[in-house]
GROMACS .gro file of C-alpha atoms in nm:
model
  377
    1UNK     CA    1  -6.392  10.493   8.722
    2UNK     CA    2  -6.058  10.596   8.643
    3UNK     CA    3  -6.001  10.898   8.410
    4UNK     CA    4  -5.689  11.046   8.240
    5UNK     CA    5  -5.662  11.299   7.973
    6UNK     CA    6  -5.380  11.350   7.736
    7UNK     CA    7  -5.322  11.477   7.396
    8UNK     CA    8  -5.123  11.340   7.121
    9UNK     CA    9  -4.786  11.535   7.136
   10UNK     CA   10  -4.558  11.577   6.816
   11UNK     CA   11  -4.279  11.393   7.018
   12UNK     CA   12  -4.447  11.064   6.961
   13UNK     CA   13  -4.451  11.122   6.598
   14UNK     CA   14  -4.071  11.137   6.617
   15UNK     CA   15  -4.060  10.821   6.815
   16UNK     CA   16  -4.295  10.643   6.562
   17UNK     CA   17  -4.034  10.760   6.277
   18UNK     CA   18  -3.739  10.633   6.466
   19UNK     CA   19  -3.947  10.296   6.528
   20UNK     CA   20  -4.040  10.245   6.174
   21UNK     CA   21  -3.662  10.302   6.069
   22UNK     CA   22  -3.553  10.041   6.329
   23UNK     CA   23  -3.792   9.784   6.182
   24UNK     CA   24  -3.671   9.840   5.825
   25UNK     CA   25  -3.323   9.799   5.949
   26UNK     CA   26  -3.399   9.489   6.138
   27UNK     CA   27  -3.554   9.347   5.816
   28UNK     CA   28  -3.259   9.434   5.600
   29UNK     CA   29  -3.044   9.234   5.848
   30UNK     CA   30  -3.302   8.950   5.865
   31UNK     CA   31  -3.269   8.910   5.480
   32UNK     CA   32  -2.872   8.906   5.524
   33UNK     CA   33  -2.897   8.605   5.777
   34UNK     CA   34  -3.187   8.393   5.623
   35UNK     CA   35  -3.173   8.150   5.339
   36UNK     CA   36  -3.501   8.182   5.134
   37UNK     CA   37  -3.593   7.914   4.888
   38UNK     CA   38  -3.712   8.150   4.609
   39UNK     CA   39  -3.352   8.320   4.628
   40UNK     CA   40  -3.120   8.248   4.329
   41UNK     CA   41  -2.817   8.222   4.551
   42UNK     CA   42  -2.764   8.193   4.930
   43UNK     CA   43  -2.382   8.301   4.907
   44UNK     CA   44  -2.452   8.633   5.054
   45UNK     CA   45  -2.606   8.479   5.400
   46UNK     CA   46  -2.411   8.544   5.729
   47UNK     CA   47  -2.502   8.300   6.009
   48UNK     CA   48  -2.558   8.593   6.272
   49UNK     CA   49  -2.724   8.334   6.511
   50UNK     CA   50  -2.367   8.173   6.539
   51UNK     CA   51  -2.131   8.316   6.802
   52UNK     CA   52  -1.841   8.519   6.646
   53UNK     CA   53  -1.552   8.733   6.728
   54UNK     CA   54  -1.638   8.964   6.428
   55UNK     CA   55  -1.741   9.297   6.582
   56UNK     CA   56  -1.912   9.406   6.290
   57UNK     CA   57  -2.121   9.068   6.303
   58UNK     CA   58  -2.220   9.143   6.660
   59UNK     CA   59  -2.330   9.472   6.582
   60UNK     CA   60  -2.546   9.332   6.291
   61UNK     CA   61  -2.691   9.077   6.561
   62UNK     CA   62  -2.801   9.372   6.764
   63UNK     CA   63  -2.954   9.545   6.456
   64UNK     CA   64  -3.149   9.243   6.371
   65UNK     CA   65  -3.321   9.254   6.711
   66UNK     CA   66  -3.414   9.611   6.682
   67UNK     CA   67  -3.740   9.522   6.519
   68UNK     CA   68  -3.877   9.396   6.851
   69UNK     CA   69  -3.830   9.743   7.003
   70UNK     CA   70  -3.998   9.923   6.698
   71UNK     CA   71  -4.290   9.658   6.700
   72UNK     CA   72  -4.348   9.732   7.073
   73UNK     CA   73  -4.287  10.104   7.034
   74UNK     CA   74  -4.579  10.125   6.774
   75UNK     CA   75  -4.813   9.915   6.987
   76UNK     CA   76  -4.747  10.106   7.300
   77UNK     CA   77  -4.825  10.440   7.124
   78UNK     CA   78  -5.138  10.281   7.002
   79UNK     CA   79  -5.241  10.144   7.340
   80UNK     CA   80  -5.216  10.465   7.518
   81UNK     CA   81  -5.461  10.639   7.318
   82UNK     CA   82  -5.700  10.325   7.245
   83UNK     CA   83  -5.744  10.337   7.646
   84UNK     CA   84  -5.911  10.660   7.607
   85UNK     CA   85  -6.140  10.539   7.317
   86UNK     CA   86  -6.458  10.371   7.420
   87UNK     CA   87  -6.595  10.312   7.055
   88UNK     CA   88  -6.535  10.051   6.818
   89UNK     CA   89  -6.275  10.048   6.556
   90UNK     CA   90  -6.452   9.851   6.302
   91UNK     CA   91  -6.374  10.092   5.998
   92UNK     CA   92  -6.018  10.114   6.092
   93UNK     CA   93  -5.986   9.745   6.083
   94UNK     CA   94  -6.163   9.748   5.731
   95UNK     CA   95  -5.935   9.992   5.612
   96UNK     CA   96  -5.628   9.806   5.730
   97UNK     CA   97  -5.767   9.479   5.578
   98UNK     CA   98  -5.829   9.635   5.226
   99UNK     CA   99  -5.506   9.834   5.228
  100UNK     CA  100  -5.320   9.535   5.300
  101UNK     CA  101  -5.480   9.353   5.026
  102UNK     CA  102  -5.424   9.616   4.749
  103UNK     CA  103  -5.056   9.679   4.842
  104UNK     CA  104  -5.000   9.290   4.823
  105UNK     CA  105  -5.199   9.255   4.497
  106UNK     CA  106  -4.997   9.552   4.366
  107UNK     CA  107  -4.657   9.389   4.454
  108UNK     CA  108  -4.774   9.068   4.290
  109UNK     CA  109  -4.868   9.235   3.957
  110UNK     CA  110  -4.512   9.424   3.960
  111UNK     CA  111  -4.310   9.106   4.031
  112UNK     CA  112  -4.494   8.918   3.759
  113UNK     CA  113  -4.431   9.201   3.513
  114UNK     CA  114  -4.056   9.218   3.625
  115UNK     CA  115  -3.985   8.835   3.665
  116UNK     CA  116  -4.225   8.692   3.415
  117UNK     CA  117  -4.388   8.455   3.668
  118UNK     CA  118  -4.416   8.382   4.050
  119UNK     CA  119  -4.454   8.044   4.217
  120UNK     CA  120  -4.818   7.938   4.282
  121UNK     CA  121  -4.750   7.941   4.649
  122UNK     CA  122  -4.648   8.301   4.658
  123UNK     CA  123  -4.956   8.372   4.422
  124UNK     CA  124  -5.180   8.234   4.692
  125UNK     CA  125  -5.014   8.404   4.970
  126UNK     CA  126  -5.033   8.733   4.820
  127UNK     CA  127  -5.387   8.714   4.707
  128UNK     CA  128  -5.473   8.635   5.081
  129UNK     CA  129  -5.217   8.825   5.281
  130UNK     CA  130  -5.420   8.850   5.597
  131UNK     CA  131  -5.536   8.493   5.592
  132UNK     CA  132  -5.171   8.373   5.582
  133UNK     CA  133  -5.016   8.636   5.803
  134UNK     CA  134  -4.790   8.765   5.555
  135UNK     CA  135  -4.736   9.069   5.780
  136UNK     CA  136  -4.796   8.931   6.140
  137UNK     CA  137  -4.840   9.277   6.297
  138UNK     CA  138  -5.105   9.395   6.066
  139UNK     CA  139  -5.301   9.081   6.129
  140UNK     CA  140  -5.270   9.069   6.508
  141UNK     CA  141  -5.354   9.471   6.515
  142UNK     CA  142  -5.673   9.398   6.331
  143UNK     CA  143  -5.763   9.136   6.580
  144UNK     CA  144  -5.667   9.364   6.844
  145UNK     CA  145  -5.883   9.645   6.729
  146UNK     CA  146  -6.193   9.405   6.765
  147UNK     CA  147  -6.098   9.302   7.107
  148UNK     CA  148  -5.974   9.625   7.280
  149UNK     CA  149  -6.333   9.778   7.376
  150UNK     CA  150  -6.381   9.461   7.574
  151UNK     CA  151  -6.055   9.501   7.745
  152UNK     CA  152  -6.126   9.862   7.826
  153UNK     CA  153  -6.453   9.751   8.012
  154UNK     CA  154  -6.278   9.491   8.180
  155UNK     CA  155  -5.995   9.722   8.300
  156UNK     CA  156  -6.249   9.992   8.407
  157UNK     CA  157  -6.427   9.723   8.610
  158UNK     CA  158  -6.113   9.643   8.820
  159UNK     CA  159  -5.997   9.809   9.145
  160UNK     CA  160  -5.638   9.936   9.139
  161UNK     CA  161  -5.535   9.615   9.360
  162UNK     CA  162  -5.694   9.385   9.108
  163UNK     CA  163  -5.549   9.557   8.826
  164UNK     CA  164  -5.188   9.544   8.986
  165UNK     CA  165  -5.246   9.171   9.043
  166UNK     CA  166  -5.354   9.135   8.683
  167UNK     CA  167  -5.034   9.297   8.568
  168UNK     CA  168  -4.828   9.058   8.782
  169UNK     CA  169  -4.999   8.749   8.675
  170UNK     CA  170  -4.976   8.814   8.307
  171UNK     CA  171  -4.622   8.968   8.302
  172UNK     CA  172  -4.508   8.657   8.448
  173UNK     CA  173  -4.694   8.414   8.215
  174UNK     CA  174  -4.670   8.602   7.891
  175UNK     CA  175  -4.349   8.806   7.931
  176UNK     CA  176  -4.134   8.626   8.189
  177UNK     CA  177  -4.215   8.257   8.083
  178UNK     CA  178  -4.276   8.340   7.727
  179UNK     CA  179  -3.910   8.523   7.716
  180UNK     CA  180  -3.744   8.195   7.789
  181UNK     CA  181  -3.968   7.948   7.631
  182UNK     CA  182  -4.245   8.048   7.405
  183UNK     CA  183  -4.407   7.711   7.364
  184UNK     CA  184  -4.453   7.621   7.742
  185UNK     CA  185  -4.765   7.843   7.816
  186UNK     CA  186  -4.898   7.848   7.439
  187UNK     CA  187  -4.784   8.198   7.414
  188UNK     CA  188  -4.878   8.430   7.123
  189UNK     CA  189  -4.815   8.760   7.012
  190UNK     CA  190  -5.195   8.864   7.088
  191UNK     CA  191  -5.157   8.753   7.442
  192UNK     CA  192  -4.831   8.944   7.469
  193UNK     CA  193  -5.013   9.267   7.339
  194UNK     CA  194  -5.305   9.203   7.600
  195UNK     CA  195  -5.043   9.181   7.868
  196UNK     CA  196  -4.862   9.489   7.767
  197UNK     CA  197  -5.211   9.692   7.726
  198UNK     CA  198  -5.281   9.604   8.067
  199UNK     CA  199  -4.951   9.727   8.205
  200UNK     CA  200  -4.981  10.054   8.009
  201UNK     CA  201  -5.313  10.114   8.157
  202UNK     CA  202  -5.197  10.068   8.498
  203UNK     CA  203  -4.905  10.320   8.426
  204UNK     CA  204  -5.174  10.559   8.264
  205UNK     CA  205  -5.436  10.547   8.554
  206UNK     CA  206  -5.236  10.515   8.841
  207UNK     CA  207  -4.864  10.589   8.813
  208UNK     CA  208  -4.860  10.936   8.740
  209UNK     CA  209  -4.524  11.000   8.917
  210UNK     CA  210  -4.369  10.799   8.635
  211UNK     CA  211  -4.533  10.983   8.375
  212UNK     CA  212  -4.439  11.321   8.492
  213UNK     CA  213  -4.060  11.238   8.583
  214UNK     CA  214  -3.866  11.253   8.277
  215UNK     CA  215  -3.541  11.195   8.473
  216UNK     CA  216  -3.674  10.838   8.593
  217UNK     CA  217  -3.798  10.738   8.246
  218UNK     CA  218  -3.455  10.846   8.121
  219UNK     CA  219  -3.290  10.601   8.395
  220UNK     CA  220  -3.532  10.326   8.307
  221UNK     CA  221  -3.467  10.374   7.934
  222UNK     CA  222  -3.091  10.355   7.989
  223UNK     CA  223  -3.141  10.024   8.189
  224UNK     CA  224  -3.353   9.892   7.911
  225UNK     CA  225  -3.108   9.977   7.633
  226UNK     CA  226  -2.798   9.851   7.850
  227UNK     CA  227  -2.992   9.502   7.915
  228UNK     CA  228  -3.117   9.477   7.553
  229UNK     CA  229  -2.749   9.510   7.420
  230UNK     CA  230  -2.586   9.320   7.673
  231UNK     CA  231  -2.796   9.007   7.706
  232UNK     CA  232  -2.707   8.962   7.315
  233UNK     CA  233  -2.344   9.041   7.370
  234UNK     CA  234  -2.328   8.812   7.639
  235UNK     CA  235  -2.483   8.527   7.456
  236UNK     CA  236  -2.231   8.581   7.203
  237UNK     CA  237  -1.947   8.545   7.434
  238UNK     CA  238  -2.086   8.242   7.615
  239UNK     CA  239  -2.140   8.070   7.262
  240UNK     CA  240  -1.765   8.101   7.212
  241UNK     CA  241  -1.694   7.912   7.526
  242UNK     CA  242  -2.002   7.679   7.552
  243UNK     CA  243  -2.113   7.467   7.254
  244UNK     CA  244  -2.481   7.453   7.345
  245UNK     CA  245  -2.499   7.826   7.327
  246UNK     CA  246  -2.299   7.860   7.002
  247UNK     CA  247  -2.613   7.906   6.774
  248UNK     CA  248  -2.813   8.106   7.017
  249UNK     CA  249  -2.715   8.467   6.948
  250UNK     CA  250  -3.047   8.558   6.818
  251UNK     CA  251  -3.219   8.379   7.081
  252UNK     CA  252  -3.348   8.677   7.230
  253UNK     CA  253  -3.496   8.818   6.910
  254UNK     CA  254  -3.847   8.781   7.045
  255UNK     CA  255  -4.149   9.019   7.089
  256UNK     CA  256  -4.154   8.929   7.469
  257UNK     CA  257  -3.822   9.065   7.533
  258UNK     CA  258  -3.873   9.252   7.854
  259UNK     CA  259  -3.578   9.496   7.764
  260UNK     CA  260  -3.773   9.586   7.449
  261UNK     CA  261  -4.080   9.642   7.631
  262UNK     CA  262  -3.901   9.869   7.883
  263UNK     CA  263  -3.738  10.066   7.615
  264UNK     CA  264  -4.090  10.106   7.425
  265UNK     CA  265  -4.278  10.227   7.742
  266UNK     CA  266  -4.013  10.455   7.881
  267UNK     CA  267  -3.917  10.620   7.548
  268UNK     CA  268  -4.304  10.678   7.492
  269UNK     CA  269  -4.326  10.842   7.842
  270UNK     CA  270  -4.027  11.056   7.748
  271UNK     CA  271  -4.151  11.183   7.400
  272UNK     CA  272  -4.513  11.249   7.514
  273UNK     CA  273  -4.367  11.525   7.701
  274UNK     CA  274  -4.166  11.664   7.403
  275UNK     CA  275  -4.333  11.966   7.250
  276UNK     CA  276  -4.188  12.060   6.906
  277UNK     CA  277  -4.334  12.078   6.546
  278UNK     CA  278  -4.172  11.906   6.260
  279UNK     CA  279  -4.399  11.881   5.932
  280UNK     CA  280  -4.125  11.625   5.784
  281UNK     CA  281  -4.119  11.386   6.101
  282UNK     CA  282  -4.498  11.394   6.114
  283UNK     CA  283  -4.533  11.329   5.745
  284UNK     CA  284  -4.296  11.024   5.805
  285UNK     CA  285  -4.484  10.914   6.084
  286UNK     CA  286  -4.823  10.933   5.914
  287UNK     CA  287  -4.682  10.710   5.637
  288UNK     CA  288  -4.534  10.447   5.883
  289UNK     CA  289  -4.811  10.205   5.813
  290UNK     CA  290  -4.754  10.217   5.429
  291UNK     CA  291  -4.367  10.204   5.461
  292UNK     CA  292  -4.417   9.876   5.672
  293UNK     CA  293  -4.646   9.733   5.419
  294UNK     CA  294  -4.438   9.837   5.110
  295UNK     CA  295  -4.095   9.732   5.247
  296UNK     CA  296  -4.199   9.410   5.417
  297UNK     CA  297  -4.408   9.258   5.139
  298UNK     CA  298  -4.374   8.889   5.116
  299UNK     CA  299  -4.261   8.889   4.752
  300UNK     CA  300  -4.007   9.181   4.815
  301UNK     CA  301  -3.906   9.002   5.134
  302UNK     CA  302  -3.838   8.673   4.964
  303UNK     CA  303  -3.716   8.767   4.600
  304UNK     CA  304  -3.606   9.124   4.582
  305UNK     CA  305  -3.408   9.164   4.911
  306UNK     CA  306  -3.190   8.864   4.857
  307UNK     CA  307  -3.102   8.960   4.503
  308UNK     CA  308  -2.999   9.322   4.618
  309UNK     CA  309  -2.784   9.148   4.911
  310UNK     CA  310  -2.627   8.914   4.636
  311UNK     CA  311  -2.529   9.194   4.428
  312UNK     CA  312  -2.380   9.394   4.731
  313UNK     CA  313  -2.175   9.074   4.822
  314UNK     CA  314  -2.052   9.007   4.487
  315UNK     CA  315  -1.972   9.383   4.385
  316UNK     CA  316  -1.852   9.524   4.715
  317UNK     CA  317  -1.781   9.208   4.960
  318UNK     CA  318  -1.838   9.232   5.335
  319UNK     CA  319  -1.538   9.423   5.441
  320UNK     CA  320  -1.759   9.724   5.529
  321UNK     CA  321  -2.075   9.521   5.591
  322UNK     CA  322  -2.203   9.766   5.846
  323UNK     CA  323  -2.195  10.052   5.633
  324UNK     CA  324  -2.375   9.849   5.346
  325UNK     CA  325  -2.625   9.746   5.597
  326UNK     CA  326  -2.701  10.104   5.694
  327UNK     CA  327  -2.707  10.239   5.359
  328UNK     CA  328  -2.943   9.965   5.220
  329UNK     CA  329  -3.174  10.031   5.500
  330UNK     CA  330  -3.164  10.407   5.452
  331UNK     CA  331  -3.227  10.384   5.071
  332UNK     CA  332  -3.510  10.110   5.147
  333UNK     CA  333  -3.663  10.352   5.377
  334UNK     CA  334  -3.665  10.642   5.145
  335UNK     CA  335  -3.787  10.439   4.864
  336UNK     CA  336  -4.071  10.292   5.079
  337UNK     CA  337  -4.158  10.636   5.184
  338UNK     CA  338  -4.174  10.758   4.816
  339UNK     CA  339  -4.397  10.452   4.715
  340UNK     CA  340  -4.611  10.525   5.016
  341UNK     CA  341  -4.664  10.887   4.903
  342UNK     CA  342  -4.767  10.786   4.549
  343UNK     CA  343  -5.020  10.518   4.698
  344UNK     CA  344  -5.143  10.763   4.946
  345UNK     CA  345  -5.223  11.017   4.704
  346UNK     CA  346  -5.374  10.798   4.468
  347UNK     CA  347  -5.515  10.452   4.550
  348UNK     CA  348  -5.547  10.519   4.948
  349UNK     CA  349  -5.751  10.840   4.896
  350UNK     CA  350  -5.979  10.651   4.670
  351UNK     CA  351  -6.015  10.365   4.889
  352UNK     CA  352  -6.085  10.578   5.214
  353UNK     CA  353  -6.373  10.731   5.035
  354UNK     CA  354  -6.520  10.419   4.911
  355UNK     CA  355  -6.483  10.261   5.265
  356UNK     CA  356  -6.624  10.559   5.436
  357UNK     CA  357  -6.926  10.545   5.196
  358UNK     CA  358  -6.961  10.157   5.244
  359UNK     CA  359  -6.928  10.203   5.614
  360UNK     CA  360  -7.193  10.452   5.637
  361UNK     CA  361  -7.431  10.273   5.413
  362UNK     CA  362  -7.396   9.937   5.635
  363UNK     CA  363  -7.449  10.127   5.951
  364UNK     CA  364  -7.776  10.303   5.822
  365UNK     CA  365  -7.882   9.951   5.694
  366UNK     CA  366  -7.826   9.777   6.026
  367UNK     CA  367  -7.998  10.053   6.186
  368UNK     CA  368  -8.281  10.048   5.989
  369UNK     CA  369  -8.304   9.671   6.037
  370UNK     CA  370  -8.275   9.703   6.419
  371UNK     CA  371  -8.548   9.986   6.418
  372UNK     CA  372  -8.784   9.742   6.211
  373UNK     CA  373  -8.719   9.449   6.423
  374UNK     CA  374  -8.784   9.656   6.761
  375UNK     CA  375  -9.094   9.780   6.591
  376UNK     CA  376  -9.236   9.460   6.529
  377UNK     CA  377  -9.168   9.351   6.871
   0.00000   0.00000   0.00000
């Protein structure tokens, strides 16, 4: 049986704070380059998927893909510590489910109050956010929380050679092939996460030299960043020359991007060794889930963010589009953090108490029933 003991370091909280900002920035750019049917106007849209000689647009294309790094960073942080956990996370899954629903309904009520109405389609999606996967990460993570104990048992039963073989096979199938063609092997984000989980487990249990070498991880991180940016820039350049690649600039904006995975793992291994204390950074990190749910709510995403971009376009134009994008992301980040704080101090605190009581009552009830059945037998 493999063993590996580590404690959560404050550097990881800094990494998570950076990751959530990258996700916010990516989503701000997503709105900038997406036509929503619910938007009043689409004049603000920039076709970032199209090859261009505009340097600002090229930078925005890179910003758009930062979300893949942020998403993978959060998962790698969770995976490292889930590998040490042999219990079930039913309570945490329930808490996520309930908070996702409450925030979605709050946004629905606020939108109806501000707009006077919402389409029936968005009402249904807002009332059943998990069922419709309004926030894919949260839905996938809830499913993963139910599956990880079985993965831990499987990983524990494998020898090092079997584990390495599993890493190689799953990496080729769900990262390599999926990176170029996501439909070829019926890929999904859950299968990708299982693959990354197996990779992280191998590093955690066997590759101690990599964990201990900050220099190696900095070099790997540099390689990942260069590769991540270069593949977007090169695709843009080739798109100016070859017509089939004209609209392929954002082709690599996928969670299976190997460079994003390399960046996430290497940056985690660097940050886990950092030893500093920052109450502010820890505060942001602890609210990252709520920041994600608030800023990426389906109603805010499809109704309000396009309105803001329309206002920016009509008022200031796009001569300084990079500046407006960064300012938009910063203000959205701060606004989501403020709302997350209010929600955390009020509704979430009440929900946590209610869920805890409900969970304890359910456990006692099931244990009582189990004891009764065993007593009869």
